[in-house]
mmCIF file of C-alpha atoms in Angstrom:
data_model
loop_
_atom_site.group_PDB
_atom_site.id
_atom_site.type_symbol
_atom_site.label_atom_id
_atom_site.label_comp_id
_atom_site.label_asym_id
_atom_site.label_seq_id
_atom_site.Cartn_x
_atom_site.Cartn_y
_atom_site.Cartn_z
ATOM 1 C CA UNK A 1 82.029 49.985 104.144
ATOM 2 C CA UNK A 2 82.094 49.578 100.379
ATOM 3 C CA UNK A 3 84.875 51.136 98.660
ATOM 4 C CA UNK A 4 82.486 52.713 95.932
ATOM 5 C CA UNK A 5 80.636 54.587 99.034
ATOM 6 C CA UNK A 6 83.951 55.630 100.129
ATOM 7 C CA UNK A 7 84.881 57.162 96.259
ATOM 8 C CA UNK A 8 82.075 58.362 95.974
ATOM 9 C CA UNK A 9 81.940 60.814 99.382
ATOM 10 C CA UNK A 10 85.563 61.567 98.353
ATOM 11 C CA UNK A 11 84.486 62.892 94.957
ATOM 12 C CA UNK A 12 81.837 64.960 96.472
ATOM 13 C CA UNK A 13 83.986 66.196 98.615
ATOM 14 C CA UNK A 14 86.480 67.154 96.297
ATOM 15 C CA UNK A 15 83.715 68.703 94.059
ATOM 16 C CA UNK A 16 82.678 71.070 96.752
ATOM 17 C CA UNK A 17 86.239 72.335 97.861
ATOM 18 C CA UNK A 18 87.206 72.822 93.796
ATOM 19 C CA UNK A 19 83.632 75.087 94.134
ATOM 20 C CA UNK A 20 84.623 77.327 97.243
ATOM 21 C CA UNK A 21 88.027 77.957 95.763
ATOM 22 C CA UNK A 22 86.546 78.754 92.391
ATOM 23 C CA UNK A 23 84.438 81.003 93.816
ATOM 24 C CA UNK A 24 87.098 82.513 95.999
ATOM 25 C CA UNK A 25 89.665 83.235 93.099
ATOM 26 C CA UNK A 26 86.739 84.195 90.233
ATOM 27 C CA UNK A 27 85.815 86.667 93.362
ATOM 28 C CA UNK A 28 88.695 88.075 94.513
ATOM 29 C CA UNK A 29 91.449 87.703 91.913
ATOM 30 C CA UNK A 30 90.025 87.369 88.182
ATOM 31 C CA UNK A 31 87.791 90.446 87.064
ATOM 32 C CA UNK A 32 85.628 88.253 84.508
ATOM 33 C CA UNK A 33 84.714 84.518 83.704
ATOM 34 C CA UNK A 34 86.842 84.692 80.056
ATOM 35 C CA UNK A 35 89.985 85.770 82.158
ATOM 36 C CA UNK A 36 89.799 82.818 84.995
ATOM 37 C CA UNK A 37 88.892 80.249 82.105
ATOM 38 C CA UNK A 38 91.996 81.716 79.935
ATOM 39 C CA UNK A 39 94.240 81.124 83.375
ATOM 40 C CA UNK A 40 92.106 77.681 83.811
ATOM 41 C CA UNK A 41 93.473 76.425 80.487
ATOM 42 C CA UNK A 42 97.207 77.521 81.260
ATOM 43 C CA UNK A 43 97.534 75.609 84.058
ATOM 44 C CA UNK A 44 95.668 72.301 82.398
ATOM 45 C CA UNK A 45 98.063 72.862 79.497
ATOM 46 C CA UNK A 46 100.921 72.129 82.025
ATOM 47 C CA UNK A 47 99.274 69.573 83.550
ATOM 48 C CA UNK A 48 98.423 67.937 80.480
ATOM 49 C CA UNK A 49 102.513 67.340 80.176
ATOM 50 C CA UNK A 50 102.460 65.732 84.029
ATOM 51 C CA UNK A 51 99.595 63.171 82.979
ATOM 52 C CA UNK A 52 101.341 62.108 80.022
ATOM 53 C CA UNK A 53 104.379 61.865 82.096
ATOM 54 C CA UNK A 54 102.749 59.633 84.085
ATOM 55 C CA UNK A 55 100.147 57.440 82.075
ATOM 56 C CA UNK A 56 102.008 57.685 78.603
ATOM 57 C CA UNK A 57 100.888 59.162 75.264
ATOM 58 C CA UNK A 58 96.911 58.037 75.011
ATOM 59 C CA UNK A 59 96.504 54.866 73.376
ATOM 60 C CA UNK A 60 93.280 56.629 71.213
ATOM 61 C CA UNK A 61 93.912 55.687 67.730
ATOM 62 C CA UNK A 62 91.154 56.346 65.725
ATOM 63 C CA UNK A 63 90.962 59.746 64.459
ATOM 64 C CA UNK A 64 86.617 59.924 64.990
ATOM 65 C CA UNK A 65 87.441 59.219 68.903
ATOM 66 C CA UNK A 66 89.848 61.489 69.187
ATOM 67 C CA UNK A 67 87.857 63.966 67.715
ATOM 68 C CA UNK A 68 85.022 63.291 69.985
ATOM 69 C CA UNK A 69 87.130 62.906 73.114
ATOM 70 C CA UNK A 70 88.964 66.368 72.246
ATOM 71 C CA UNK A 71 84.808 67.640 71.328
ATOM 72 C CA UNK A 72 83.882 66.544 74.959
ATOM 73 C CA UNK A 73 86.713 68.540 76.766
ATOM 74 C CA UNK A 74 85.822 71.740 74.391
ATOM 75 C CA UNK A 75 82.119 71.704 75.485
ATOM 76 C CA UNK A 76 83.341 72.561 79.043
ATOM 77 C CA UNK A 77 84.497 75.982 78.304
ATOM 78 C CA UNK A 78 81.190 77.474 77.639
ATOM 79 C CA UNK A 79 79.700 75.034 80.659
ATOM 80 C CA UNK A 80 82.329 76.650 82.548
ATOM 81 C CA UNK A 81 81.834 80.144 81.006
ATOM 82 C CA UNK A 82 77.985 80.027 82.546
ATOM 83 C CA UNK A 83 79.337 78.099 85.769
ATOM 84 C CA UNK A 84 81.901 81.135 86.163
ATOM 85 C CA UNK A 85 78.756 83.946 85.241
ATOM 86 C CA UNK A 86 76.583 82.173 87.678
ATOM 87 C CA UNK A 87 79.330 81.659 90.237
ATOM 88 C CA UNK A 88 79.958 85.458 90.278
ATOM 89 C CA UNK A 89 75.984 86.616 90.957
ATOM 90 C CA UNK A 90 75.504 83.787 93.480
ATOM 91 C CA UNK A 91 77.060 81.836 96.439
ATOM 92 C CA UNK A 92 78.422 78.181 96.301
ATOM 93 C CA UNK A 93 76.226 76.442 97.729
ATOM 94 C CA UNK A 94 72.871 77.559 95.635
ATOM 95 C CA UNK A 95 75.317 76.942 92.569
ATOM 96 C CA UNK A 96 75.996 73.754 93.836
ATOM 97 C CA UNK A 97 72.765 73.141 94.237
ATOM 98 C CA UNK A 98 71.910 74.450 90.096
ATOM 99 C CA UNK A 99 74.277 71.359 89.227
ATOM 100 C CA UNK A 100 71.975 68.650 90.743
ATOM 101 C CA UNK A 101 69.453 69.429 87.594
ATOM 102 C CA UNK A 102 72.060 67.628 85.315
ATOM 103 C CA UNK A 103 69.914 64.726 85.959
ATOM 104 C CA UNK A 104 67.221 66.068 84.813
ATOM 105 C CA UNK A 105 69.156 66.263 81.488
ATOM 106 C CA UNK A 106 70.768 63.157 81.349
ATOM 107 C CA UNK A 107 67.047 61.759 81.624
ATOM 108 C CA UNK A 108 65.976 63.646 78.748
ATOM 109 C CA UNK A 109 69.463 62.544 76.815
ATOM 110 C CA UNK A 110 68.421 58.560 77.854
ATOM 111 C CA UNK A 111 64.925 58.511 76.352
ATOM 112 C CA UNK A 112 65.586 60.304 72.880
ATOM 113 C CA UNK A 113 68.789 58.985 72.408
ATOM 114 C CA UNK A 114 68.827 55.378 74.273
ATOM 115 C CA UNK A 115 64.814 55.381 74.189
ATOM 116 C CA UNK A 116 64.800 55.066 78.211
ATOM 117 C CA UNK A 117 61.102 55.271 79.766
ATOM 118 C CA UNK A 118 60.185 58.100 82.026
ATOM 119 C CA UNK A 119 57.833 57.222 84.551
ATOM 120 C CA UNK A 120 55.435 59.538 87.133
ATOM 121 C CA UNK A 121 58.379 58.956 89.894
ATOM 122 C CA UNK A 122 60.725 60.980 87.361
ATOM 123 C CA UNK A 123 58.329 63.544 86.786
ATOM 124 C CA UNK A 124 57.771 64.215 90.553
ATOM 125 C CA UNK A 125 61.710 64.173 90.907
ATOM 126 C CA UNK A 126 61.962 66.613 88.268
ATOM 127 C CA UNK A 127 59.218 69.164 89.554
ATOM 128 C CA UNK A 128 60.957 69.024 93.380
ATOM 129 C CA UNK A 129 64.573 69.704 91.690
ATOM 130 C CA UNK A 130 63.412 72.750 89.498
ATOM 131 C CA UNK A 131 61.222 73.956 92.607
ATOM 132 C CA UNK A 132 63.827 73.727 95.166
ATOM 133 C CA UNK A 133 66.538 75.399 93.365
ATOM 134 C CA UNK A 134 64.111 78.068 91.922
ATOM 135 C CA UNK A 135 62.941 78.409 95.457
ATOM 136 C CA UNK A 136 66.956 79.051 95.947
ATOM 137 C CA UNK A 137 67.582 81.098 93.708
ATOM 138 C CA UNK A 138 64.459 83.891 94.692
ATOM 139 C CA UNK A 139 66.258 87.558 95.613
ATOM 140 C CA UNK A 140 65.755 87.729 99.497
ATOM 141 C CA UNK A 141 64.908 91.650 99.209
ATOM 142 C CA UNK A 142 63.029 92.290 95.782
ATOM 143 C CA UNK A 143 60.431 89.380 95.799
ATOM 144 C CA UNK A 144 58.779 86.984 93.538
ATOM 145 C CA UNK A 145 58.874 89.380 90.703
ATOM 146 C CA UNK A 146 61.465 90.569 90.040
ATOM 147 C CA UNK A 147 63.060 86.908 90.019
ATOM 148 C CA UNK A 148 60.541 86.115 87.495
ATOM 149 C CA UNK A 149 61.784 89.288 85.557
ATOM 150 C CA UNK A 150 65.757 88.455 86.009
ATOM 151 C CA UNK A 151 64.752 84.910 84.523
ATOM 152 C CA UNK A 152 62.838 86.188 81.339
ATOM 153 C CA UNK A 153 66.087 88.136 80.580
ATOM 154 C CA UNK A 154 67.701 84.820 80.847
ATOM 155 C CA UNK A 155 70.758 86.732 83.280
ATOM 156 C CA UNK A 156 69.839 84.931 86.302
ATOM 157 C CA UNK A 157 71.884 82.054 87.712
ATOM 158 C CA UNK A 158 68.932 79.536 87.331
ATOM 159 C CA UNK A 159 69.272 79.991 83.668
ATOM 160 C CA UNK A 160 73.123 80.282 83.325
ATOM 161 C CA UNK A 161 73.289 76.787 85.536
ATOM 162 C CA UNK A 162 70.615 74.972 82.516
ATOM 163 C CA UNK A 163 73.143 76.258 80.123
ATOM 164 C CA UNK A 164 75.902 74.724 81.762
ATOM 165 C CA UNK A 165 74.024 71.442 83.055
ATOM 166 C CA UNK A 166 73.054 71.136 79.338
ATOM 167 C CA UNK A 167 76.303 71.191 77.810
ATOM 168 C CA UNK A 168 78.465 69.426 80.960
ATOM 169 C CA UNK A 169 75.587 66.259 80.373
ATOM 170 C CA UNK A 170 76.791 66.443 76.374
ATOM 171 C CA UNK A 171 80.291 66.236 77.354
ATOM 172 C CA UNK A 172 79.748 63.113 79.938
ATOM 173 C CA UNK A 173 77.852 61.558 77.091
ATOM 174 C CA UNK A 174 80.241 61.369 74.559
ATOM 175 C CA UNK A 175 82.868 60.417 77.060
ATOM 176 C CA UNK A 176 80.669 57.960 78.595
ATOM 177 C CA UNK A 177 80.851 56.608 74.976
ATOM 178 C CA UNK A 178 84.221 55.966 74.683
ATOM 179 C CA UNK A 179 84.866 55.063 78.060
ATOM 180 C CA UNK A 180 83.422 51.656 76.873
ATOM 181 C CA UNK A 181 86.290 51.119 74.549
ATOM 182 C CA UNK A 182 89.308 53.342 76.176
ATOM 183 C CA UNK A 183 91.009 54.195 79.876
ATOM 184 C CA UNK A 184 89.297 57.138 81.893
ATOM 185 C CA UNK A 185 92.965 58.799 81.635
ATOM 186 C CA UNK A 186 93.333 58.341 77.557
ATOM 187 C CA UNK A 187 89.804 60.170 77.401
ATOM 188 C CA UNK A 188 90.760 62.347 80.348
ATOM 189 C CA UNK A 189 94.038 63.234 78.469
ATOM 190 C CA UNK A 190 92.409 64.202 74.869
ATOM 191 C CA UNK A 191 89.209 66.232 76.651
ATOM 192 C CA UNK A 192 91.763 68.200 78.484
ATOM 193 C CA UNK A 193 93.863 69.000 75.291
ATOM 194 C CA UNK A 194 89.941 70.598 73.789
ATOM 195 C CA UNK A 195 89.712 72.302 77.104
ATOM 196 C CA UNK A 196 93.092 73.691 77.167
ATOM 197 C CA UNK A 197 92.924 74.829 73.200
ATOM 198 C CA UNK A 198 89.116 76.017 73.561
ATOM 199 C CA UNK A 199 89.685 78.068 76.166
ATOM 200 C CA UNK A 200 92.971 79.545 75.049
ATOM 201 C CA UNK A 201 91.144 81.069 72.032
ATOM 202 C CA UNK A 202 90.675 84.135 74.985
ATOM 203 C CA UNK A 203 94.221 84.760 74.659
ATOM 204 C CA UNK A 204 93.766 86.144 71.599
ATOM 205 C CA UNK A 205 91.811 88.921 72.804
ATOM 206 C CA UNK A 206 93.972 91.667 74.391
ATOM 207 C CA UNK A 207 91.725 92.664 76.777
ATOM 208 C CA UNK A 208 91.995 88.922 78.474
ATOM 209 C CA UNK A 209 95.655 88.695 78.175
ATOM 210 C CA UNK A 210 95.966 92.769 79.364
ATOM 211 C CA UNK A 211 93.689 90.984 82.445
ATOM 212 C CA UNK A 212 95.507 87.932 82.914
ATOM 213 C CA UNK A 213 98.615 89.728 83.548
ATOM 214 C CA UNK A 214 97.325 92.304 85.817
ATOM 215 C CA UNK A 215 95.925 89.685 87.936
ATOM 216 C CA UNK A 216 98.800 87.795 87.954
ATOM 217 C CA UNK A 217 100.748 90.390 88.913
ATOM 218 C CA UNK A 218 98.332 91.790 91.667
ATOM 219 C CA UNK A 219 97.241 88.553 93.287
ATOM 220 C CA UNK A 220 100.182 85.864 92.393
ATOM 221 C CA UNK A 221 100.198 83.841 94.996
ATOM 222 C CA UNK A 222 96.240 83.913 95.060
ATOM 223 C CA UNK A 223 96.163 83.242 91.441
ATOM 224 C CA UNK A 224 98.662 80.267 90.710
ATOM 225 C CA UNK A 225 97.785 78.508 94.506
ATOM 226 C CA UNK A 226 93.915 78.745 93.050
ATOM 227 C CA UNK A 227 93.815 77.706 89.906
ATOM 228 C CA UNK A 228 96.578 74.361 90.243
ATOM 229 C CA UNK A 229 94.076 73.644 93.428
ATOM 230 C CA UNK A 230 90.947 73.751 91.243
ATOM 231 C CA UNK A 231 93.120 71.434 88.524
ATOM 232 C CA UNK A 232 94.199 68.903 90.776
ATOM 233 C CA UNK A 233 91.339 68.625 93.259
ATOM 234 C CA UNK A 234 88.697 68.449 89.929
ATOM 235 C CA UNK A 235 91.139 65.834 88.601
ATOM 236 C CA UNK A 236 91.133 63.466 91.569
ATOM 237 C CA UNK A 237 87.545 64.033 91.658
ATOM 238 C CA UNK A 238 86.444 63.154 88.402
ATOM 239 C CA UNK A 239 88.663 59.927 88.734
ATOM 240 C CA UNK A 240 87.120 58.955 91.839
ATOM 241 C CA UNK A 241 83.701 59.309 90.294
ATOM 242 C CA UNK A 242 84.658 57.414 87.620
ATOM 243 C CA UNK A 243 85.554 54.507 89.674
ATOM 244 C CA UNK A 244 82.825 54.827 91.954
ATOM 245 C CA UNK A 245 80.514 54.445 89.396
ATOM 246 C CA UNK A 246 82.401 51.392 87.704
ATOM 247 C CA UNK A 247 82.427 49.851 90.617
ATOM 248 C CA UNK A 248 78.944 50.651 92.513
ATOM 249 C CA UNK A 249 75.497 51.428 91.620
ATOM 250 C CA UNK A 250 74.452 54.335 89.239
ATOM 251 C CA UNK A 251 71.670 55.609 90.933
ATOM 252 C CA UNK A 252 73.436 55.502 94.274
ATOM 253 C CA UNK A 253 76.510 57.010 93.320
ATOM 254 C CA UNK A 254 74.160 59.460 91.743
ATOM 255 C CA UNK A 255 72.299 60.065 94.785
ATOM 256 C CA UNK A 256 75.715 60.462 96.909
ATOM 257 C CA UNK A 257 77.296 62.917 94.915
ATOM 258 C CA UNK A 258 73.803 65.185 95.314
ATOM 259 C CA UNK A 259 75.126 65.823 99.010
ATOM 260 C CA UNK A 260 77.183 68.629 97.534
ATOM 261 C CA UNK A 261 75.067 71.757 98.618
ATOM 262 C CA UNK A 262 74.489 70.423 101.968
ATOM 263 C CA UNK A 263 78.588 69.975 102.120
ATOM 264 C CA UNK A 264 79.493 73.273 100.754
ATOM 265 C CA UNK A 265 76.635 75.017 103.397
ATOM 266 C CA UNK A 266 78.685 72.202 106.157
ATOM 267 C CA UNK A 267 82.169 73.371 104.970
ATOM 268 C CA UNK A 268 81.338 76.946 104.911
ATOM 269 C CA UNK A 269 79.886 77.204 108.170
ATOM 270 C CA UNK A 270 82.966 75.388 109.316
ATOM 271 C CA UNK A 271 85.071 77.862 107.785
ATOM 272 C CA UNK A 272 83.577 80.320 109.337
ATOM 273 C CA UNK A 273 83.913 79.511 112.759
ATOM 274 C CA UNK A 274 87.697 78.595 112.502
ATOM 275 C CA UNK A 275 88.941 80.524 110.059
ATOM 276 C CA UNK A 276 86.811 83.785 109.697
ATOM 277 C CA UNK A 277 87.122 86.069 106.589
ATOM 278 C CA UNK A 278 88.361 83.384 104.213
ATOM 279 C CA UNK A 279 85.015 82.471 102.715
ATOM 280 C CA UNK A 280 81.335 84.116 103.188
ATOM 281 C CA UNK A 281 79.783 83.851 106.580
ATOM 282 C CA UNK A 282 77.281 81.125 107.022
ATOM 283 C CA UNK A 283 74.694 81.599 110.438
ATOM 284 C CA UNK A 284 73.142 78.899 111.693
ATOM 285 C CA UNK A 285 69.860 80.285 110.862
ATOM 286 C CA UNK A 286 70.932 80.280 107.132
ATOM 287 C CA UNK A 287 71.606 75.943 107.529
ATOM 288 C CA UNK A 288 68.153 75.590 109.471
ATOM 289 C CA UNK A 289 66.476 77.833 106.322
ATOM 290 C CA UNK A 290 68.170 75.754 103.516
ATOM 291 C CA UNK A 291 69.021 72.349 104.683
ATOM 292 C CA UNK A 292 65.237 71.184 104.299
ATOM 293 C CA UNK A 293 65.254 72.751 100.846
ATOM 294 C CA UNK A 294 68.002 71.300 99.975
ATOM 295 C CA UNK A 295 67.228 67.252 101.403
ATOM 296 C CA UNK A 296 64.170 68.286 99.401
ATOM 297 C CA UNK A 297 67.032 68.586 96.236
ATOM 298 C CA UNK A 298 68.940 65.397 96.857
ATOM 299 C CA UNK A 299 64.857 63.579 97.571
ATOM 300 C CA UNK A 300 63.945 65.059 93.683
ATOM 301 C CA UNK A 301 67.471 63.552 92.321
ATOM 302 C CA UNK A 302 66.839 59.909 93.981
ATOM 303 C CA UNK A 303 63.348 60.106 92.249
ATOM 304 C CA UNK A 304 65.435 61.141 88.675
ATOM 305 C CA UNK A 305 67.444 58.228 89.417
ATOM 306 C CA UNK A 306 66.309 55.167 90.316
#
């Protein structure tokens, strides 16, 4: 098997377990989005030291890179503030599910910006991605209409997830810029320092830091075991991506990382037949109702794509 196959199912797989514990800690431990992004940025801080430990000081000269490397880690902490908002009203797998429209975006990016063409194949993709996760996102109980009216007030998860999509494809691009010129880990270093500083910017309100502490010192263990998880398992992640993409096709690698949903509705179901009560319950009759929608998902992204 080709190694790039290999980096890439280890990436996705890595995404979707960084997801379920997300969702388990912004659940259970944090009471709000700005508090779990103010703990997020603590713990990068830290392990900002450990990557410099281990790759150096980042070998980013030129003060207009640096700016837009440190520019490309800040846009995450509003991506990650609607990612957290979404996270809370939803499960992990529909959210999961919400990401695979960044394709849609990074189309629209390609042909103003690199002048790509978009042909009828992309336009099909893109109407079976925004109908299968709309389809996902529908309130089982209230109908039709009142999804319609949670989306015009722009509070549903459909339309926190564009926000985010939106603004994690802006950060890619302008590290996909200067990933032509400099390491993943030099960019990787800098976009974690604008993470880190963006996000800390909460703990200057003392309602965060009043919450920060009180979760902390209700749910410790919880807390700190969560949130160095999400670091680490997000930072292998993106590095396997990286090099799965260096090394194999675009589209492919594209297409292989869109197995997410059905992974996190796998993993889940898993979960709960070995280890009950950690994460929500998943019934069989739950995979047979979304698995088609969501092959239907990964079909729209290889349409994006290729």
């Amino acid at each position: 098997m080709t190694i790039w196959i290999v980096l890439a199912f280890a990436s996705a797989l890595l995404y979707c377990l960084s997801q379920l514990v997300d969702k388990f800690v912004i659940d259970k431990v944090f009471e709000d989005a700005e508090t779990w992004l103010l703990g997020s940025s603590i713990i990068g801080g830290i392990l900002i030291i450990g990557l410099i430990g281990y790759n150096g000081a980042p070998l980013i000269t030129d003060y207009s890179h640096i700016f837009l490397a440190v520019l490309s880690g800040a846009l995450l902490v509003p991506c990650y503030l609607f990612y957290a908002k979404a996270l809370k009203e939803s499960t992990s797998d529909i959210i999961s599910a919400l990401w695979q429209t960044c394709p849609i975006y990074a189309l629209i990016l390609g042909y103003f910006v690199l002048g790509d063409a978009i042909g009828a194949l992309n336009f099909i993709g893109i109407a079976i991605v925004m109908g299968t996760t709309l389809f996902l996102c529908l309130p089982e109980k209230t109908g039709i209409k009142a999804f319609f009216k949670t989306l015009k007030k722009a509070k549903g998860p459909f339309v926190l997830m564009q926000m985010a999509c939106i603004l994690l494809i802006s950060s890619e691009g302008i590290a996909d810029h200067l990933l032509e010129t400099y390491t993943i880990l030099d960019v990787m270093i800098y976009g974690m320092v604008g993470f880190c500083v963006s996000g800390m910017l909460f703990f200057f309100s003392p309602a965060k830091r009043r919450s920060l502490i009180k979760s902390f010192k209700e749910n410790p263990r919880e807390m700190l075991t969560g949130l160095i998880a999400v670091e680490l398992l997000e930072l292998v992640a993106t590095y396997a991506c990286y090099m799965a993409y260096t090394m194999g096709s675009f589209s492919f690698v594209t297409c292989l990382l869109a197995t997410q949903p059905l992974i996190i509705l796998l993993l889940l179901w898993l979960f709960h037949n070995t280890k009950p009560g950690l994460f929500r319950t998943v019934q069989m009759s739950e995979l047979r109702h979304k698995f088609p929608v969501l092959i239907g998902t990964m079909l729209g992204v290889s349409l994006i794509v290729f």
